[in-house]
Amino acid sequence: MLKKLVVILTLVMIVASCKDDSKQSKADETSETETSKTAFEDREIEEALFDGYFVKHSSGYDIALKNNTLYMLKANPSEKDENTTFFVDVIPKNGSLQNFNLPPSEVNFNDSLSENYNNVAVHKFVLPKVEGDYEIIVGQYDNVGRVWTTTIQSGMLGQDIHNYRNEYAKNIKSTRYLKEFETALAQGYFMMYPEGYDVLVNGNMVYFIKPTNIDVDVDTRFYLHVKFENTEENMVLDFNGRDAQIDQRLGSKYENFTVIRKEVPSEKKIVEVGVGQFNNEGRTWQVIYDLEKMYDNITYMYDNQYREYIQK
């Protein structure tokens, strides 16, 4: 009888354990889904700031605009800032005025972002589609009148003016570029090359790195030749360094660096990279790295070589 009781109790405990594991698994899946979602939304804001049109306001909200979507942002806003109604006037050159009054709660975007943006108020509004030239007036108003306004001409949107200059670096905890870069430093192959750029390879991401107080050339065209495991296929990538430069996106910690990031459009394992720069007269520097021979070789691991350049 006692043996039967022990067996029954053991079975009950196993079943309970399985249920707990199932609940934990579902909780983990939910957590991963939420993390993935906020990572996606964070990326949306980053692209609007770094790749879109950006204009700063001295007292009101800053404006970022990309893909016909307007973002209103302010670091450490006051209670009044967060509760004053927004307005957006869209004024076509040939057409009727469209006016939108936007209570902050209706356009709040922080709920969709990660904790990285806890110190920056972010509001989002999708603009109506307008044919031809138009003007946008954005601002807030209270019972007295308009508190602040910013005017944007549609013809200015494609120009390289009013670019975002990392104004929120001290308010945003991190960016995906910073996390990705520091993960690569911790896990990837790291090769120093005094005549050109140091190179960091992690997965399908290749970084060209130099402290900015060392003579570096960003304007001469870069090349990246890649060989993959178990295939004769080679990939040749030539690119403009300034188009791939991300040091500004890494925040103040890496402000003393030039960092160029190039993603290899393949999930295959990289076993060799050839890197360098070239002009009309030929290659200005070049080097080939056989990653297979570097496996488990601590010589090709980052070991805090940049400590004197990193800002604390």
mmCIF file of C-alpha atoms in Angstrom:
data_model
loop_
_atom_site.group_PDB
_atom_site.id
_atom_site.type_symbol
_atom_site.label_atom_id
_atom_site.label_comp_id
_atom_site.label_asym_id
_atom_site.label_seq_id
_atom_site.Cartn_x
_atom_site.Cartn_y
_atom_site.Cartn_z
ATOM 1 C CA MET A 1 0.000 0.000 0.000
ATOM 2 C CA LEU A 2 2.804 2.372 0.939
ATOM 3 C CA LYS A 3 4.590 1.647 -2.366
ATOM 4 C CA LYS A 4 1.407 2.453 -4.325
ATOM 5 C CA LEU A 5 1.060 5.743 -2.434
ATOM 6 C CA VAL A 6 4.678 6.701 -3.248
ATOM 7 C CA VAL A 7 4.138 5.898 -6.921
ATOM 8 C CA ILE A 8 0.944 8.019 -7.041
ATOM 9 C CA LEU A 9 2.646 10.979 -5.344
ATOM 10 C CA THR A 10 5.589 10.725 -7.744
ATOM 11 C CA LEU A 11 3.259 10.783 -10.761
ATOM 12 C CA VAL A 12 1.410 13.813 -9.376
ATOM 13 C CA MET A 13 4.709 15.660 -8.909
ATOM 14 C CA ILE A 14 5.844 14.817 -12.459
ATOM 15 C CA VAL A 15 2.558 16.071 -13.948
ATOM 16 C CA ALA A 16 2.764 19.271 -11.901
ATOM 17 C CA SER A 17 6.359 19.785 -12.999
ATOM 18 C CA CYS A 18 5.396 19.334 -16.653
ATOM 19 C CA LYS A 19 2.630 21.929 -16.284
ATOM 20 C CA ASP A 20 5.064 24.396 -14.698
ATOM 21 C CA ASP A 21 7.566 23.789 -17.508
ATOM 22 C CA SER A 22 4.797 24.338 -20.049
ATOM 23 C CA LYS A 23 3.778 27.593 -18.373
ATOM 24 C CA GLN A 24 7.403 28.744 -18.257
ATOM 25 C CA SER A 25 7.856 27.837 -21.904
ATOM 26 C CA LYS A 26 4.775 29.853 -22.847
ATOM 27 C CA ALA A 27 5.990 32.738 -20.683
ATOM 28 C CA ASP A 28 9.382 32.622 -22.387
ATOM 29 C CA GLU A 29 7.696 32.586 -25.809
ATOM 30 C CA THR A 30 5.553 35.563 -24.818
ATOM 31 C CA SER A 31 8.630 37.404 -23.528
ATOM 32 C CA GLU A 32 10.513 36.697 -26.767
ATOM 33 C CA THR A 33 7.543 37.913 -28.821
ATOM 34 C CA GLU A 34 7.319 41.139 -26.814
ATOM 35 C CA THR A 35 11.081 41.689 -27.057
ATOM 36 C CA SER A 36 10.943 41.116 -30.810
ATOM 37 C CA LYS A 37 8.071 43.570 -31.157
ATOM 38 C CA THR A 38 9.770 46.364 -29.202
ATOM 39 C CA ALA A 39 13.010 45.743 -31.061
ATOM 40 C CA PHE A 40 11.121 46.220 -34.321
ATOM 41 C CA GLU A 41 9.488 49.445 -33.117
ATOM 42 C CA ASP A 42 12.796 50.758 -31.773
ATOM 43 C CA ARG A 43 14.268 50.159 -35.208
ATOM 44 C CA GLU A 44 11.470 52.209 -36.757
ATOM 45 C CA ILE A 45 12.373 55.197 -34.594
ATOM 46 C CA GLU A 46 16.106 54.793 -35.220
ATOM 47 C CA GLU A 47 15.572 54.759 -38.970
ATOM 48 C CA ALA A 48 13.379 57.854 -38.767
ATOM 49 C CA LEU A 49 16.019 59.701 -36.749
ATOM 50 C CA PHE A 50 19.132 58.644 -38.636
ATOM 51 C CA ASP A 51 17.771 58.158 -42.158
ATOM 52 C CA GLY A 52 14.811 60.535 -42.227
ATOM 53 C CA TYR A 53 14.298 64.284 -42.070
ATOM 54 C CA PHE A 54 15.010 65.722 -38.610
ATOM 55 C CA VAL A 55 14.529 69.224 -37.229
ATOM 56 C CA LYS A 56 15.191 70.302 -33.661
ATOM 57 C CA HIS A 57 13.022 72.775 -31.737
ATOM 58 C CA SER A 58 14.432 74.920 -28.936
ATOM 59 C CA SER A 59 11.377 74.686 -26.656
ATOM 60 C CA GLY A 60 8.835 72.363 -28.257
ATOM 61 C CA TYR A 61 9.098 68.854 -29.630
ATOM 62 C CA ASP A 62 11.714 67.836 -32.182
ATOM 63 C CA ILE A 63 10.365 66.414 -35.440
ATOM 64 C CA ALA A 64 11.465 63.341 -37.395
ATOM 65 C CA LEU A 65 9.780 62.426 -40.657
ATOM 66 C CA LYS A 66 10.194 59.270 -42.727
ATOM 67 C CA ASN A 67 7.937 57.217 -45.018
ATOM 68 C CA ASN A 68 5.114 59.755 -44.696
ATOM 69 C CA THR A 69 5.092 59.280 -40.922
ATOM 70 C CA LEU A 70 5.646 62.119 -38.467
ATOM 71 C CA TYR A 71 7.351 61.545 -35.102
ATOM 72 C CA MET A 72 7.313 64.169 -32.340
ATOM 73 C CA LEU A 73 10.063 63.633 -29.750
ATOM 74 C CA LYS A 74 11.236 65.350 -26.595
ATOM 75 C CA ALA A 75 13.776 64.331 -23.969
ATOM 76 C CA ASN A 76 12.609 64.530 -20.339
ATOM 77 C CA PRO A 77 9.304 66.307 -21.110
ATOM 78 C CA SER A 78 7.373 68.181 -18.435
ATOM 79 C CA GLU A 79 3.860 67.208 -17.381
ATOM 80 C CA LYS A 80 2.546 70.126 -19.430
ATOM 81 C CA ASP A 81 4.462 68.936 -22.494
ATOM 82 C CA GLU A 82 2.886 65.494 -22.210
ATOM 83 C CA ASN A 83 -0.681 66.752 -21.754
ATOM 84 C CA THR A 84 -0.896 69.600 -24.259
ATOM 85 C CA THR A 85 -2.764 68.785 -27.489
ATOM 86 C CA PHE A 86 -0.798 68.480 -30.718
ATOM 87 C CA PHE A 87 -1.982 69.784 -34.057
ATOM 88 C CA VAL A 88 -0.845 69.035 -37.605
ATOM 89 C CA ASP A 89 -1.808 71.240 -40.553
ATOM 90 C CA VAL A 90 -1.170 69.786 -44.010
ATOM 91 C CA ILE A 91 -1.377 72.541 -46.625
ATOM 92 C CA PRO A 92 -1.136 71.420 -50.275
ATOM 93 C CA LYS A 93 0.012 73.962 -52.840
ATOM 94 C CA ASN A 94 -3.029 73.027 -54.892
ATOM 95 C CA GLY A 95 -5.738 71.809 -52.574
ATOM 96 C CA SER A 96 -7.570 72.280 -49.301
ATOM 97 C CA LEU A 97 -6.067 72.532 -45.839
ATOM 98 C CA GLN A 98 -6.266 69.360 -43.735
ATOM 99 C CA ASN A 99 -6.152 69.981 -39.990
ATOM 100 C CA PHE A 100 -5.679 67.321 -37.298
ATOM 101 C CA ASN A 101 -6.039 67.892 -33.557
ATOM 102 C CA LEU A 102 -4.202 65.128 -31.696
ATOM 103 C CA PRO A 103 -4.544 64.495 -27.946
ATOM 104 C CA PRO A 104 -1.163 63.099 -26.764
ATOM 105 C CA SER A 105 -2.747 59.854 -25.546
ATOM 106 C CA GLU A 106 -4.022 59.104 -29.065
ATOM 107 C CA VAL A 107 -0.622 59.424 -30.738
ATOM 108 C CA ASN A 108 1.590 58.125 -27.922
ATOM 109 C CA PHE A 109 4.220 55.725 -29.264
ATOM 110 C CA ASN A 110 6.220 54.983 -26.108
ATOM 111 C CA ASP A 111 3.997 52.019 -25.234
ATOM 112 C CA SER A 112 5.307 50.323 -28.381
ATOM 113 C CA LEU A 113 8.970 50.987 -27.583
ATOM 114 C CA SER A 114 11.479 49.320 -25.297
ATOM 115 C CA GLU A 115 12.710 50.843 -22.051
ATOM 116 C CA ASN A 116 15.537 52.440 -24.054
ATOM 117 C CA TYR A 117 13.132 55.317 -24.738
ATOM 118 C CA ASN A 118 11.779 55.788 -21.203
ATOM 119 C CA ASN A 119 13.396 59.237 -21.003
ATOM 120 C CA VAL A 120 12.229 60.418 -24.409
ATOM 121 C CA ALA A 121 8.570 61.119 -25.163
ATOM 122 C CA VAL A 122 7.690 59.824 -28.631
ATOM 123 C CA HIS A 123 4.439 60.489 -30.508
ATOM 124 C CA LYS A 124 3.607 59.125 -33.952
ATOM 125 C CA PHE A 125 1.202 60.311 -36.644
ATOM 126 C CA VAL A 126 0.768 58.942 -40.173
ATOM 127 C CA LEU A 127 0.313 61.821 -42.594
ATOM 128 C CA PRO A 128 -2.352 61.793 -45.307
ATOM 129 C CA LYS A 129 -1.068 61.300 -48.835
ATOM 130 C CA VAL A 130 -0.804 64.560 -50.725
ATOM 131 C CA GLU A 131 -0.123 65.070 -54.425
ATOM 132 C CA GLY A 132 2.425 67.700 -55.397
ATOM 133 C CA ASP A 133 4.157 70.220 -53.128
ATOM 134 C CA TYR A 134 2.818 70.902 -49.673
ATOM 135 C CA GLU A 135 3.625 72.433 -46.305
ATOM 136 C CA ILE A 136 3.314 70.867 -42.856
ATOM 137 C CA ILE A 137 2.850 72.910 -39.685
ATOM 138 C CA VAL A 138 3.262 70.936 -36.456
ATOM 139 C CA GLY A 139 2.858 72.182 -32.898
ATOM 140 C CA GLN A 140 0.873 72.205 -29.684
ATOM 141 C CA TYR A 141 -1.866 74.504 -28.449
ATOM 142 C CA ASP A 142 -3.657 75.266 -25.182
ATOM 143 C CA ASN A 143 -6.543 77.525 -24.133
ATOM 144 C CA VAL A 144 -4.503 80.632 -24.870
ATOM 145 C CA GLY A 145 -3.282 79.637 -28.321
ATOM 146 C CA ARG A 146 -0.393 77.928 -30.036
ATOM 147 C CA VAL A 147 2.485 77.074 -27.687
ATOM 148 C CA TRP A 148 5.084 76.277 -30.370
ATOM 149 C CA THR A 149 5.162 75.453 -34.072
ATOM 150 C CA THR A 150 7.518 73.961 -36.659
ATOM 151 C CA THR A 151 7.019 74.393 -40.386
ATOM 152 C CA ILE A 152 8.324 71.883 -42.921
ATOM 153 C CA GLN A 153 8.283 72.293 -46.702
ATOM 154 C CA SER A 154 7.879 69.075 -48.690
ATOM 155 C CA GLY A 155 10.710 70.139 -51.006
ATOM 156 C CA MET A 156 13.153 70.022 -48.063
ATOM 157 C CA LEU A 157 12.524 66.403 -47.147
ATOM 158 C CA GLY A 158 15.023 64.795 -49.509
ATOM 159 C CA GLN A 159 17.859 67.187 -48.711
ATOM 160 C CA ASP A 160 20.761 66.493 -46.347
ATOM 161 C CA ILE A 161 19.887 69.275 -43.948
ATOM 162 C CA HIS A 162 18.654 69.274 -40.356
ATOM 163 C CA ASN A 163 20.147 65.799 -39.924
ATOM 164 C CA TYR A 164 19.910 64.064 -36.574
ATOM 165 C CA ARG A 165 23.221 64.435 -34.693
ATOM 166 C CA ASN A 166 22.678 61.945 -31.893
ATOM 167 C CA GLU A 167 20.953 64.564 -29.749
ATOM 168 C CA TYR A 168 19.356 61.854 -27.588
ATOM 169 C CA ALA A 169 22.556 59.884 -26.916
ATOM 170 C CA LYS A 170 22.466 60.766 -23.211
ATOM 171 C CA ASN A 171 18.751 59.982 -22.898
ATOM 172 C CA ILE A 172 18.523 56.684 -24.789
ATOM 173 C CA LYS A 173 19.996 53.690 -22.989
ATOM 174 C CA SER A 174 21.172 51.891 -26.078
ATOM 175 C CA THR A 175 20.524 51.242 -29.746
ATOM 176 C CA ARG A 176 20.470 48.044 -31.751
ATOM 177 C CA TYR A 177 23.656 49.212 -33.483
ATOM 178 C CA LEU A 178 25.478 49.542 -30.155
ATOM 179 C CA LYS A 179 24.266 46.167 -28.861
ATOM 180 C CA GLU A 180 25.162 44.485 -32.132
ATOM 181 C CA PHE A 181 28.615 46.107 -32.257
ATOM 182 C CA GLU A 182 29.537 45.242 -28.669
ATOM 183 C CA THR A 183 28.285 41.684 -29.150
ATOM 184 C CA ALA A 184 30.583 41.434 -32.174
ATOM 185 C CA LEU A 185 33.519 42.717 -30.122
ATOM 186 C CA ALA A 186 32.826 40.087 -27.471
ATOM 187 C CA GLN A 187 32.251 37.149 -29.847
ATOM 188 C CA GLY A 188 33.730 37.860 -33.259
ATOM 189 C CA TYR A 189 37.069 37.624 -35.049
ATOM 190 C CA PHE A 190 39.093 40.805 -34.493
ATOM 191 C CA MET A 191 42.104 41.704 -36.649
ATOM 192 C CA MET A 192 44.179 44.877 -36.308
ATOM 193 C CA TYR A 193 45.761 46.318 -39.433
ATOM 194 C CA PRO A 194 47.770 49.564 -39.005
ATOM 195 C CA GLU A 195 47.990 50.316 -42.743
ATOM 196 C CA GLY A 196 44.223 50.360 -43.217
ATOM 197 C CA TYR A 197 41.275 49.595 -41.006
ATOM 198 C CA ASP A 198 40.989 47.051 -38.226
ATOM 199 C CA VAL A 199 38.419 44.400 -39.139
ATOM 200 C CA LEU A 200 35.791 42.690 -36.985
ATOM 201 C CA VAL A 201 33.722 39.763 -38.298
ATOM 202 C CA ASN A 202 30.763 38.274 -36.444
ATOM 203 C CA GLY A 203 28.290 36.057 -38.283
ATOM 204 C CA ASN A 204 27.404 37.828 -41.517
ATOM 205 C CA MET A 205 28.430 41.276 -40.245
ATOM 206 C CA VAL A 206 31.783 42.865 -41.078
ATOM 207 C CA TYR A 207 33.050 46.042 -39.395
ATOM 208 C CA PHE A 208 35.898 48.319 -40.470
ATOM 209 C CA ILE A 209 37.167 50.191 -37.382
ATOM 210 C CA LYS A 210 39.674 52.925 -36.581
ATOM 211 C CA PRO A 211 40.091 55.455 -33.767
ATOM 212 C CA THR A 212 39.358 58.802 -35.416
ATOM 213 C CA ASN A 213 42.559 60.472 -34.222
ATOM 214 C CA ILE A 214 44.491 58.056 -36.418
ATOM 215 C CA ASP A 215 44.657 59.079 -40.087
ATOM 216 C CA VAL A 216 41.714 57.334 -41.751
ATOM 217 C CA ASP A 217 40.183 57.607 -45.203
ATOM 218 C CA VAL A 218 36.419 57.178 -45.413
ATOM 219 C CA ASP A 219 35.956 58.531 -48.937
ATOM 220 C CA THR A 220 38.040 56.034 -50.923
ATOM 221 C CA ARG A 221 35.786 53.178 -52.012
ATOM 222 C CA PHE A 222 35.813 49.989 -49.901
ATOM 223 C CA TYR A 223 35.703 46.405 -51.068
ATOM 224 C CA LEU A 224 34.785 43.167 -49.302
ATOM 225 C CA HIS A 225 35.392 39.764 -50.922
ATOM 226 C CA VAL A 226 33.793 36.830 -49.108
ATOM 227 C CA LYS A 227 34.250 33.055 -49.337
ATOM 228 C CA PHE A 228 31.723 30.661 -47.772
ATOM 229 C CA GLU A 229 31.995 27.197 -46.259
ATOM 230 C CA ASN A 230 31.516 24.131 -48.516
ATOM 231 C CA THR A 231 30.993 26.107 -51.702
ATOM 232 C CA GLU A 232 32.984 27.625 -54.535
ATOM 233 C CA GLU A 233 30.740 30.666 -54.439
ATOM 234 C CA ASN A 234 32.462 33.984 -53.800
ATOM 235 C CA MET A 235 30.740 37.269 -53.104
ATOM 236 C CA VAL A 236 32.216 40.620 -54.113
ATOM 237 C CA LEU A 237 30.895 43.729 -52.391
ATOM 238 C CA ASP A 238 32.161 47.216 -53.266
ATOM 239 C CA PHE A 239 30.639 50.128 -51.384
ATOM 240 C CA ASN A 240 30.842 53.754 -50.308
ATOM 241 C CA GLY A 241 32.146 53.959 -46.735
ATOM 242 C CA ARG A 242 30.105 56.999 -45.752
ATOM 243 C CA ASP A 243 26.889 55.192 -46.684
ATOM 244 C CA ALA A 244 27.784 52.408 -44.231
ATOM 245 C CA GLN A 245 29.269 54.543 -41.443
ATOM 246 C CA ILE A 246 27.584 53.968 -38.054
ATOM 247 C CA ASP A 247 29.869 55.509 -35.405
ATOM 248 C CA GLN A 248 27.365 58.324 -34.887
ATOM 249 C CA ARG A 249 24.747 55.695 -34.048
ATOM 250 C CA LEU A 250 26.901 54.138 -31.330
ATOM 251 C CA GLY A 251 26.577 57.115 -28.998
ATOM 252 C CA SER A 252 29.170 59.024 -27.009
ATOM 253 C CA LYS A 253 31.010 55.896 -25.838
ATOM 254 C CA TYR A 254 32.514 55.417 -29.305
ATOM 255 C CA GLU A 255 32.683 59.049 -30.403
ATOM 256 C CA ASN A 256 36.460 58.703 -30.909
ATOM 257 C CA PHE A 257 36.009 56.054 -33.604
ATOM 258 C CA THR A 258 35.222 55.661 -37.259
ATOM 259 C CA VAL A 259 33.086 52.523 -37.599
ATOM 260 C CA ILE A 260 31.835 51.197 -40.931
ATOM 261 C CA ARG A 261 29.363 48.320 -40.919
ATOM 262 C CA LYS A 262 28.720 46.054 -43.904
ATOM 263 C CA GLU A 263 26.207 43.239 -43.803
ATOM 264 C CA VAL A 264 26.911 40.241 -46.044
ATOM 265 C CA PRO A 265 23.571 39.305 -47.652
ATOM 266 C CA SER A 266 23.887 35.585 -46.949
ATOM 267 C CA GLU A 267 23.354 33.275 -43.988
ATOM 268 C CA LYS A 268 26.128 30.925 -45.105
ATOM 269 C CA LYS A 269 29.167 30.564 -42.849
ATOM 270 C CA ILE A 270 31.965 32.929 -43.850
ATOM 271 C CA VAL A 271 35.402 31.254 -43.943
ATOM 272 C CA GLU A 272 37.498 33.969 -45.589
ATOM 273 C CA VAL A 273 37.292 37.727 -46.131
ATOM 274 C CA GLY A 274 39.383 39.976 -48.334
ATOM 275 C CA VAL A 275 39.121 43.639 -47.370
ATOM 276 C CA GLY A 276 40.600 46.924 -48.471
ATOM 277 C CA GLN A 277 40.038 50.158 -50.372
ATOM 278 C CA PHE A 278 40.666 51.151 -53.970
ATOM 279 C CA ASN A 279 40.702 54.111 -56.321
ATOM 280 C CA ASN A 280 41.343 54.654 -60.035
ATOM 281 C CA GLU A 281 44.996 53.754 -59.616
ATOM 282 C CA GLY A 282 44.375 50.502 -57.771
ATOM 283 C CA ARG A 283 44.113 49.256 -54.186
ATOM 284 C CA THR A 284 45.348 51.609 -51.479
ATOM 285 C CA TRP A 285 45.515 48.758 -48.954
ATOM 286 C CA GLN A 286 44.393 45.157 -48.843
ATOM 287 C CA VAL A 287 44.504 42.100 -46.623
ATOM 288 C CA ILE A 288 42.981 38.602 -46.663
ATOM 289 C CA TYR A 289 41.901 36.790 -43.487
ATOM 290 C CA ASP A 290 41.367 33.022 -43.352
ATOM 291 C CA LEU A 291 38.816 32.735 -40.543
ATOM 292 C CA GLU A 292 38.948 28.939 -40.423
ATOM 293 C CA LYS A 293 42.594 29.079 -39.341
ATOM 294 C CA MET A 294 41.685 31.579 -36.616
ATOM 295 C CA TYR A 295 39.121 29.354 -34.905
ATOM 296 C CA ASP A 296 39.842 29.157 -31.150
ATOM 297 C CA ASN A 297 42.961 31.325 -31.594
ATOM 298 C CA ILE A 298 42.810 33.974 -28.868
ATOM 299 C CA THR A 299 45.181 36.143 -30.898
ATOM 300 C CA TYR A 300 42.182 37.081 -33.038
ATOM 301 C CA MET A 301 39.874 38.026 -30.189
ATOM 302 C CA TYR A 302 39.204 41.569 -29.037
ATOM 303 C CA ASP A 303 41.054 42.097 -25.756
ATOM 304 C CA ASN A 304 40.280 45.708 -24.893
ATOM 305 C CA GLN A 305 42.809 47.080 -27.382
ATOM 306 C CA TYR A 306 40.727 50.263 -27.721
ATOM 307 C CA ARG A 307 40.572 51.041 -23.991
ATOM 308 C CA GLU A 308 42.379 54.400 -24.328
ATOM 309 C CA TYR A 309 39.886 55.627 -26.942
ATOM 310 C CA ILE A 310 36.570 54.495 -25.412
ATOM 311 C CA GLN A 311 34.632 57.113 -23.461
ATOM 312 C CA LYS A 312 33.460 55.987 -20.025
#
